[in-house]
mmCIF file of C-alpha atoms and ligand atoms in Angstrom:
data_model
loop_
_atom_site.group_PDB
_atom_site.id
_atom_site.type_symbol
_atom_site.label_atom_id
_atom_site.label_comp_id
_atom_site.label_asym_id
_atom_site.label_seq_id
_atom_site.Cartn_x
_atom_site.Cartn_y
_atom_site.Cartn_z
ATOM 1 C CA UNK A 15 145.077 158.549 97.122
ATOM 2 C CA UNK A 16 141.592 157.479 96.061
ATOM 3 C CA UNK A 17 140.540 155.573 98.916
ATOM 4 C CA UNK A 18 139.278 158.015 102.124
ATOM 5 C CA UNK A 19 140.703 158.280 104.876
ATOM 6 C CA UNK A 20 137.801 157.054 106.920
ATOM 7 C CA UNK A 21 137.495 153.738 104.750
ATOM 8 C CA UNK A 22 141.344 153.103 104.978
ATOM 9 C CA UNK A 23 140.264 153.310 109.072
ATOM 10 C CA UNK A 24 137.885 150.729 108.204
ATOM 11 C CA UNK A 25 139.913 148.379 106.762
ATOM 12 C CA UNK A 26 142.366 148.676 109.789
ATOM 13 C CA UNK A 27 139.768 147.990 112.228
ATOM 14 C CA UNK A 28 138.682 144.874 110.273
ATOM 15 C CA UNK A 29 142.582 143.359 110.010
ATOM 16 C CA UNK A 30 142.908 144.006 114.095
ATOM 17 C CA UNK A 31 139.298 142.370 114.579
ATOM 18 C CA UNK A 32 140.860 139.188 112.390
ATOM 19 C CA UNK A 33 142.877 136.126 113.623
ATOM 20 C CA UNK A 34 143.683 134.999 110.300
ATOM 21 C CA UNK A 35 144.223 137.275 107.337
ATOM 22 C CA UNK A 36 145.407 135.992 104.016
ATOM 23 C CA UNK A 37 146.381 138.464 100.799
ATOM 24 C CA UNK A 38 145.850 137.114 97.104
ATOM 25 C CA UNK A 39 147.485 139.588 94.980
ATOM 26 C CA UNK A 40 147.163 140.021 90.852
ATOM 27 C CA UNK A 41 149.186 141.883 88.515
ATOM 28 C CA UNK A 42 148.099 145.270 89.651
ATOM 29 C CA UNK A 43 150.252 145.333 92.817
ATOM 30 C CA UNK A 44 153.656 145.074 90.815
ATOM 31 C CA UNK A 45 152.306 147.800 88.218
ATOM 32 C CA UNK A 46 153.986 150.687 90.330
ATOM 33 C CA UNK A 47 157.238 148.544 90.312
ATOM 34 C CA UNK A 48 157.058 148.891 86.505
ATOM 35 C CA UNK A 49 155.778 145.417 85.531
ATOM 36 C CA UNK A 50 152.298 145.893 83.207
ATOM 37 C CA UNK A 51 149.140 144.041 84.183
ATOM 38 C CA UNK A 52 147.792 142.253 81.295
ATOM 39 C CA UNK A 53 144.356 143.590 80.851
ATOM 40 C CA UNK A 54 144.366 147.005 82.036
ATOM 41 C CA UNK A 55 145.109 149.721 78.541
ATOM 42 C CA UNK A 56 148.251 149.697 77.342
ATOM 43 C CA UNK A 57 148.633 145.668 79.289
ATOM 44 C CA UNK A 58 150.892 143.258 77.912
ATOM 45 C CA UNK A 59 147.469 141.623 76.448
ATOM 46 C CA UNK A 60 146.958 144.870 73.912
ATOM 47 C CA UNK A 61 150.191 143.887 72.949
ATOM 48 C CA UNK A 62 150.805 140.032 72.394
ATOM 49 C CA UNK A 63 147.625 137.621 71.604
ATOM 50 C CA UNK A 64 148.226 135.088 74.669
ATOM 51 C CA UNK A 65 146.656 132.747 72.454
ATOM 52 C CA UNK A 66 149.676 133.190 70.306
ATOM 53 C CA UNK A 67 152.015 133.939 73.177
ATOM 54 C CA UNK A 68 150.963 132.663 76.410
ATOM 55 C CA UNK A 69 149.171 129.444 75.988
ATOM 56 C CA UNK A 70 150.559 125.986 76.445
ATOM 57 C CA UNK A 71 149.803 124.668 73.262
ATOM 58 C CA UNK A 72 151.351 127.445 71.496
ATOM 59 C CA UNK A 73 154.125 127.195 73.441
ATOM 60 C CA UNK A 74 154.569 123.509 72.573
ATOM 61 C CA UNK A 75 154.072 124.346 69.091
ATOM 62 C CA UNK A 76 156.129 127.246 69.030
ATOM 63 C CA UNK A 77 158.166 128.210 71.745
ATOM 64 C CA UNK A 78 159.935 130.927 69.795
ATOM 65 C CA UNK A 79 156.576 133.028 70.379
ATOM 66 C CA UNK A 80 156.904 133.108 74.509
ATOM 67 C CA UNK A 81 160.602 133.444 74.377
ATOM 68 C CA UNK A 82 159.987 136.559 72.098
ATOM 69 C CA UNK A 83 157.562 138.186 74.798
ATOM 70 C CA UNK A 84 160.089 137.131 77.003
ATOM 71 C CA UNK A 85 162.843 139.063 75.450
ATOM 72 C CA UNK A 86 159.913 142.265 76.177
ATOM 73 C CA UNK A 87 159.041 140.799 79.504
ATOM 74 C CA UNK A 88 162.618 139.537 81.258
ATOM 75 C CA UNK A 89 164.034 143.253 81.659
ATOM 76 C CA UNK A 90 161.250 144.285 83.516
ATOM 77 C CA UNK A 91 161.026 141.613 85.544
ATOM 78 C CA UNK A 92 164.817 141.806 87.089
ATOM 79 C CA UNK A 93 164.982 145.797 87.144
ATOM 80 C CA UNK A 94 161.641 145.539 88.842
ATOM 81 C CA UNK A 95 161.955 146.717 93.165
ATOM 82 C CA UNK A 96 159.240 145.687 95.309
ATOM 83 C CA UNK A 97 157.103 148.388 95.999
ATOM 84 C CA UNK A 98 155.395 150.193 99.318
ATOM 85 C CA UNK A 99 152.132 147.785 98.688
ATOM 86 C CA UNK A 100 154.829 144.048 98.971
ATOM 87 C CA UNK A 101 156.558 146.116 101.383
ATOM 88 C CA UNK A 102 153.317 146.937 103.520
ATOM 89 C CA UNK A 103 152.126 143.319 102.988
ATOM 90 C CA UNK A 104 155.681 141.854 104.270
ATOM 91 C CA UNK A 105 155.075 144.219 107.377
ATOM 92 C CA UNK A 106 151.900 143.072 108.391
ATOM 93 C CA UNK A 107 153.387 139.468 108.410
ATOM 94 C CA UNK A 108 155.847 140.150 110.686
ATOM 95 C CA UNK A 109 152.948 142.115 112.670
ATOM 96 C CA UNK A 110 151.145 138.393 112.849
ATOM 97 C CA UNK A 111 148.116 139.859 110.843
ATOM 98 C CA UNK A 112 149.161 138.204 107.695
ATOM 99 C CA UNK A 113 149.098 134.095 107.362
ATOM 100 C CA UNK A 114 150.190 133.708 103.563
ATOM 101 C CA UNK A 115 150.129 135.887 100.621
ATOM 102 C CA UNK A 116 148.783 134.198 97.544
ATOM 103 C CA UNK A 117 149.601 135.747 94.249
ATOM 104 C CA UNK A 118 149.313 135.364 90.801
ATOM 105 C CA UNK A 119 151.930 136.955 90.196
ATOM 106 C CA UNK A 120 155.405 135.458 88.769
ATOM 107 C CA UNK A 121 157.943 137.990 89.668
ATOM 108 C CA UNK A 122 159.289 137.253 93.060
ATOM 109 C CA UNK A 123 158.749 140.505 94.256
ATOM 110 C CA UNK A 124 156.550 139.807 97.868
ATOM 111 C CA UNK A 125 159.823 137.291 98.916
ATOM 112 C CA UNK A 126 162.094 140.312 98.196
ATOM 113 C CA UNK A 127 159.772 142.476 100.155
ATOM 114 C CA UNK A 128 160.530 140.202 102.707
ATOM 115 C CA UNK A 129 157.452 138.357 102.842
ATOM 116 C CA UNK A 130 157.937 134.487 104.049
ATOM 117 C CA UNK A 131 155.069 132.501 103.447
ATOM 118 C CA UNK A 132 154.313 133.276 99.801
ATOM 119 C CA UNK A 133 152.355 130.795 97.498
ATOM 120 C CA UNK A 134 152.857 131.184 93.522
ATOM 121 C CA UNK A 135 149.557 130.072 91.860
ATOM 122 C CA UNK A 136 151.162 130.729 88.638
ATOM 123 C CA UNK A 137 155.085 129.584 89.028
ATOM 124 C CA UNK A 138 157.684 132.046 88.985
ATOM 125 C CA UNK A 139 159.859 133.455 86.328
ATOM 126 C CA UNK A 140 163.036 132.361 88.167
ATOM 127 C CA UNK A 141 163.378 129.206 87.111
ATOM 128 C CA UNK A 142 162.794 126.584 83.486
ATOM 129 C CA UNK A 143 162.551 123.328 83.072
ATOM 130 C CA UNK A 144 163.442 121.197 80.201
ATOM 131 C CA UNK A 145 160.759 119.501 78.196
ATOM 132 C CA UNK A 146 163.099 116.693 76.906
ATOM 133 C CA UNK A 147 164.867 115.686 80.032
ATOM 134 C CA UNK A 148 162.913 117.786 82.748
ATOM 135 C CA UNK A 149 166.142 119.264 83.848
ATOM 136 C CA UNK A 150 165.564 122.650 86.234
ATOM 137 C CA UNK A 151 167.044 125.198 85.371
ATOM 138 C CA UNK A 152 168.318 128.554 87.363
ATOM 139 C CA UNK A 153 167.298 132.209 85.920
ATOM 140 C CA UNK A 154 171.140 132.557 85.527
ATOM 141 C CA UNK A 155 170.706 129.637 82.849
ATOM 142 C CA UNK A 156 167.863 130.828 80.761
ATOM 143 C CA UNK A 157 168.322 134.740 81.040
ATOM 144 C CA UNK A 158 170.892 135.725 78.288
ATOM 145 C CA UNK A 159 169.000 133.596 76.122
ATOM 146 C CA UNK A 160 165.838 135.060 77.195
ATOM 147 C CA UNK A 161 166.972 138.742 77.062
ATOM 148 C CA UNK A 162 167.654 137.717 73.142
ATOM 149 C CA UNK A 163 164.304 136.562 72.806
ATOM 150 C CA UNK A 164 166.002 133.665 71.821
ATOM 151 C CA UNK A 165 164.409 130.061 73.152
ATOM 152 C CA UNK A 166 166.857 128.584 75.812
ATOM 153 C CA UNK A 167 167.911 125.730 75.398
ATOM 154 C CA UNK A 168 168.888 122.651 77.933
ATOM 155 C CA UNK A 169 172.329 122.292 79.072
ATOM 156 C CA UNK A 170 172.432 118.691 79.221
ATOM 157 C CA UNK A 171 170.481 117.415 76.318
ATOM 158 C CA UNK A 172 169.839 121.047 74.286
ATOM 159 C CA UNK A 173 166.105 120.347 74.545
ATOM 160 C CA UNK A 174 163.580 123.756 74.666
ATOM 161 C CA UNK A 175 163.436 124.808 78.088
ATOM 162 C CA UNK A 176 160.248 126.167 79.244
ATOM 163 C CA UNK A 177 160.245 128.546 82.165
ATOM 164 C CA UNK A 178 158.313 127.654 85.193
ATOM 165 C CA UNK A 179 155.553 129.652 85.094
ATOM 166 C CA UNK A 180 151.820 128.798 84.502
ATOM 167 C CA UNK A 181 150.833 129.296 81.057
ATOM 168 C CA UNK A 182 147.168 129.110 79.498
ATOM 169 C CA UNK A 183 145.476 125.671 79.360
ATOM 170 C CA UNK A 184 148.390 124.215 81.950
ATOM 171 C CA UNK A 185 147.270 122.831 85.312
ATOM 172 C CA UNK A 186 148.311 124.296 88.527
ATOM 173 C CA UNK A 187 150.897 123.045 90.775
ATOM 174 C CA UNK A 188 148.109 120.717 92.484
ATOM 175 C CA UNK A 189 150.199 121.099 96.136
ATOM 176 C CA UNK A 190 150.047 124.739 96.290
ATOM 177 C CA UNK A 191 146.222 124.837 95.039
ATOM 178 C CA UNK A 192 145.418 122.761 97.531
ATOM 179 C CA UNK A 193 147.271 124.976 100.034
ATOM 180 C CA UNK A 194 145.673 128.123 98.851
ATOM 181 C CA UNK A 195 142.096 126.848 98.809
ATOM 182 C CA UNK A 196 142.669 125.403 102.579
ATOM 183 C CA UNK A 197 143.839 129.226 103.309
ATOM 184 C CA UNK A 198 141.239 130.778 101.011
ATOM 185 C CA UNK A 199 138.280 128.956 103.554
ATOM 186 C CA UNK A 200 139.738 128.939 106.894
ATOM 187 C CA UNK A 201 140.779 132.338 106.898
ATOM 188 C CA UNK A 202 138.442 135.135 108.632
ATOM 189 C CA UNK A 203 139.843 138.082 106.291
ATOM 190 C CA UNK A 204 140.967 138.153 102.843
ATOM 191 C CA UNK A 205 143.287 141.330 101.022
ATOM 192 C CA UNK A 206 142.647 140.881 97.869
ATOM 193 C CA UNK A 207 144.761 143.231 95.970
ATOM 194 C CA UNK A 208 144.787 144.311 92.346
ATOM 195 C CA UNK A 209 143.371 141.246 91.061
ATOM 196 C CA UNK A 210 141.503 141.125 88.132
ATOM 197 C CA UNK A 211 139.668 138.204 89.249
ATOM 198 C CA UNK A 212 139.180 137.128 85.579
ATOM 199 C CA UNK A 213 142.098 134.032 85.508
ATOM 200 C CA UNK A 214 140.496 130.828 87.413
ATOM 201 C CA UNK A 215 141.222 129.069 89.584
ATOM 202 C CA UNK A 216 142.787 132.082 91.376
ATOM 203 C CA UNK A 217 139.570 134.156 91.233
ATOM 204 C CA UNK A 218 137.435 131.558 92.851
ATOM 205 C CA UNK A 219 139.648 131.906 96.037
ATOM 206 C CA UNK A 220 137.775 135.143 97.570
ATOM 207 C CA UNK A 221 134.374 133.519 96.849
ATOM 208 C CA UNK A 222 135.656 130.540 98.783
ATOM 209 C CA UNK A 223 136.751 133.083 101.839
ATOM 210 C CA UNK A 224 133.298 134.268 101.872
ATOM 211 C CA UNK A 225 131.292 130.698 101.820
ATOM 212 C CA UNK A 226 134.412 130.064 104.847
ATOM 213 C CA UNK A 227 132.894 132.973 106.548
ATOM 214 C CA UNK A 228 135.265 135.481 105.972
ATOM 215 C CA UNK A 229 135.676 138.998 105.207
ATOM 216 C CA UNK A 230 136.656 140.262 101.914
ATOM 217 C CA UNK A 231 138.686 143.827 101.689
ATOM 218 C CA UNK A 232 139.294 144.426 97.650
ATOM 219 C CA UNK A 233 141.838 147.058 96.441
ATOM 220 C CA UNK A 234 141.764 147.933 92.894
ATOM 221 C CA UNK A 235 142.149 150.840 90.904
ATOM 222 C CA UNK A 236 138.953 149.540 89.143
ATOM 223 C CA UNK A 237 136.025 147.452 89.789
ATOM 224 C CA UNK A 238 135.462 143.742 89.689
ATOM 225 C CA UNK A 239 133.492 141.067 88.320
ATOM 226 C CA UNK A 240 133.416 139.858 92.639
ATOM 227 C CA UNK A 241 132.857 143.349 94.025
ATOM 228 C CA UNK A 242 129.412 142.723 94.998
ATOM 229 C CA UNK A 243 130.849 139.726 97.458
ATOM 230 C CA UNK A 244 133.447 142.182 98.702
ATOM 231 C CA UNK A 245 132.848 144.069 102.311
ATOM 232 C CA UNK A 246 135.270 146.642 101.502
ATOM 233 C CA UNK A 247 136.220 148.145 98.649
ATOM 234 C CA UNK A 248 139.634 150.294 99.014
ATOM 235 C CA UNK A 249 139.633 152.366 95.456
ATOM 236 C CA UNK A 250 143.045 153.457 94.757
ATOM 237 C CA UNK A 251 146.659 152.219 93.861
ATOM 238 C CA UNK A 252 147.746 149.847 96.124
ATOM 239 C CA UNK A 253 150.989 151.208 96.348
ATOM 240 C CA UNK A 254 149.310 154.020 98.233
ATOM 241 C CA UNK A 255 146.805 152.526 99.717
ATOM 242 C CA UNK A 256 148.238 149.211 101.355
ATOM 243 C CA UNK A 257 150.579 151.356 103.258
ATOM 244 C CA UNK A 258 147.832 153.639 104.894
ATOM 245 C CA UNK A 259 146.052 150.478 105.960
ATOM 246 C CA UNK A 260 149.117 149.318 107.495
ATOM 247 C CA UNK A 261 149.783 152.641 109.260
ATOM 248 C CA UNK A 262 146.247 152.652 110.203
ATOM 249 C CA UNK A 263 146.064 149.256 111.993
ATOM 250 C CA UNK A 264 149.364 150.042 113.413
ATOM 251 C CA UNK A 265 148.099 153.074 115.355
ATOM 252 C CA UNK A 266 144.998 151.179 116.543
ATOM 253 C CA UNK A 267 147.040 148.273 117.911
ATOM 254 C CA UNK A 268 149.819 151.187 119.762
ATOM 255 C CA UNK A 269 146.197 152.272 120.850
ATOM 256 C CA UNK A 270 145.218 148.350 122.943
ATOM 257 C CA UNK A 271 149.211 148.595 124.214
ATOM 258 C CA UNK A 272 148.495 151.515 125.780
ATOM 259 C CA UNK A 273 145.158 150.120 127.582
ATOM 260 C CA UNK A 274 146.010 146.430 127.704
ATOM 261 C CA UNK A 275 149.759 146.737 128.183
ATOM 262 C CA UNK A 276 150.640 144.068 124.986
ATOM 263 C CA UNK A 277 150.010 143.946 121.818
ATOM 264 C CA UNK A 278 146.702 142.268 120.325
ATOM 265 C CA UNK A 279 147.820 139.450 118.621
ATOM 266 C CA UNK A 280 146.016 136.457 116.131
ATOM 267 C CA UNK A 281 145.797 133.944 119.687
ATOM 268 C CA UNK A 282 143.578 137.333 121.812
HETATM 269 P P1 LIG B 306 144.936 141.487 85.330
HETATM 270 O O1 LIG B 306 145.829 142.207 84.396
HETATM 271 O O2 LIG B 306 143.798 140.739 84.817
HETATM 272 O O3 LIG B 306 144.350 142.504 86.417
HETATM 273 C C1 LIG B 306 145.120 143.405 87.113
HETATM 274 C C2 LIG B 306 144.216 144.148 88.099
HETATM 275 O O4 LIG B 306 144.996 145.068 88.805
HETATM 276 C C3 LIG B 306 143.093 144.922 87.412
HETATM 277 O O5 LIG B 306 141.885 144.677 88.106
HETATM 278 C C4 LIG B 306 143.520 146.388 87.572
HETATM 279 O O6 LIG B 306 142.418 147.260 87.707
HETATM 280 C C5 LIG B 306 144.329 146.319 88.856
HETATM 281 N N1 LIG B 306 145.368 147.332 88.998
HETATM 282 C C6 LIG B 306 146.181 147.858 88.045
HETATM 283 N N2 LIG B 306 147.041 148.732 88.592
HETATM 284 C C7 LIG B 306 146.789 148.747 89.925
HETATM 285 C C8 LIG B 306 147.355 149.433 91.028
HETATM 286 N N3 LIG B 306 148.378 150.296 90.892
HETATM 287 N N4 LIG B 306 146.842 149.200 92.257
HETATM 288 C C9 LIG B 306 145.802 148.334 92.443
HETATM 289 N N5 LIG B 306 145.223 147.662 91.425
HETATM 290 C C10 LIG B 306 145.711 147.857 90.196
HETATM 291 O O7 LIG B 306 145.853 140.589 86.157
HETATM 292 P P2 LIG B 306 145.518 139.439 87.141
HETATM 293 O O8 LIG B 306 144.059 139.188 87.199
HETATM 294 O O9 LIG B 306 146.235 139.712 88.383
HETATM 295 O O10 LIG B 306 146.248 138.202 86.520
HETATM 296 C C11 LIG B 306 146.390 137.845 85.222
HETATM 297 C C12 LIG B 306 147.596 136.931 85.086
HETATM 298 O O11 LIG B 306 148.695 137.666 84.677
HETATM 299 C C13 LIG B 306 148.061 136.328 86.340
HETATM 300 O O12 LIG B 306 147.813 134.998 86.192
HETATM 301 C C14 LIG B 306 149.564 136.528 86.458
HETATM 302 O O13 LIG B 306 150.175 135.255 86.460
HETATM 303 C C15 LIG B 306 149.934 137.205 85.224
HETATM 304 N N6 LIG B 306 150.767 138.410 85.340
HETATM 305 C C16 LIG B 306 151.732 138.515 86.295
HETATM 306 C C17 LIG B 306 152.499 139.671 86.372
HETATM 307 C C18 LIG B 306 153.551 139.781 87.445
HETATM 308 O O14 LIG B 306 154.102 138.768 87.865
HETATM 309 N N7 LIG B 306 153.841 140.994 87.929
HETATM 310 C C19 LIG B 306 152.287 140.714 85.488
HETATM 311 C C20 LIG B 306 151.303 140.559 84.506
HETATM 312 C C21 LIG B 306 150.548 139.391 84.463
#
């Protein structure tokens, strides 16, 4: 693991100091389930142009173009298992150290973790929507299509569907935005885990945390455009590293039963 073992302590003692603790995760936390980030070498980016694939325009254009990254995409997506960093975040949850998890990230893989309060700042690739009649459509709808790289299309009018995820150039849903900034500045700690912190409005979030007061703990394989606002950096995979935190924390708060007889939690 890259991160040492006296920084992973650290970042424990700064989630049981912290009444509210939010994550915002990027790509890089699904990578060890198998799903590419898009920047990092070898990314879906070095790939497909996401001005040709990924934007909204395009896509109105020519929606042949997603649905063909799709067909490259879709496999991954629903053979991908969460891994021991959604696991570790789901955990602390249910430890009451963990308010929300925003993430960027489309592929339902922090509610399969078992993580309950999850807001997706880009959509999610469960679902599409028609553009003629704005029929919603279920995964089950759109995915033998999509595995064909073929455009779906609506099963009422035979319009294109488009699936519900966030593409270049679209606006966010404005509800969950909203959500995530209240989170982002009321929180007193912020995960932010393998983030790339280059897609806005999502990288503006841990700057808001800070102006809010809070602490910012960064995980990354890499470093950051926002590292300098960070007061932890955990260098390493977060697949590794998320679950030493947790482990970590969990021994310091077995620690405070022992002396206090309960367990710390966000109202002490
Ligand atoms: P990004 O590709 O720009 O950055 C990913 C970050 O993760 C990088 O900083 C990289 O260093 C880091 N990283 C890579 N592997 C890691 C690991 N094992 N542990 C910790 N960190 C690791 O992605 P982004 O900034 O998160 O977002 C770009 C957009 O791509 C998002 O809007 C998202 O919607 C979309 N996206 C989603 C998925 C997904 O749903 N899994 C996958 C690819 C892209």
């Amino acid at each position: 693991m890259g991160a040492k073992s006296d920084i992973i302590e650290q970042a424990a003692r700064m989630i049981d100091a912290a009444g509210k603790i939010v994550a915002l995760t990027g790509a890089g936390i699904s990578v060890e389930s198998g799903i590419p980030d898009f920047r990092s070498p070898g990314g879906l980016w070095t790939r497909y142009d996401p001005v040709v694939y990924a934007t909204f325009e395009s896509f109105i254009n020519d929606p042949s173009k997603f649905w063909e990254m799709a067909a490259d995409l879709h496999p991954l997506l629903e053979n991908a298992e969460p891994n021991p960093a959604h696991m570790a975040l789901a955990e602390l949850e249910k430890l009451g150290k963990c308010e929300a998890v925003i993430t960027q990230n489309i592929d339902n893989l922090h509610q399969r973790a078992g993580s309950g309060q999850v807001l997706e700042l880009h959509g999610t690739f469960r679902t599409g929507t028609c553009l003629g009649c704005r029929k919603q459509h279920t995964y089950e709808q759109i995915k033998e299509s999509a595995f064909r790289g073929e455009i779906p299309r609506c099963v009422i009018c035979g319009g294109v569907v488009k699936p519900d995820v966030v593409l270049f150039g679209e606006p966010l849903n404005a509800s969950v935005l909203q959500r995530s900034n209240e989170l982002a500045s009321q929180c007193d700690l912020m995960l932010v885990i393998g983030c790339g912190l280059e897609v806005y409005p999502a990288a503006s979030l841990p700057s808001y945390a800070k102006r809010g007061g809070a602490r910012i703990i960064f995980v990354n394989i890499a470093s950051t455009p926002y590292d300098p606002i960070a007061d932890l950096i955990l260098l390493g995979k977060a697949g590794e590293v998320m679950p030493a935190v947790v482990e970590a924390y969990k021994r310091i708060a077995e620690k405070e039963v022992k002396r206090f007889g309960r367990w710390k939690s966000k109202d002490n």
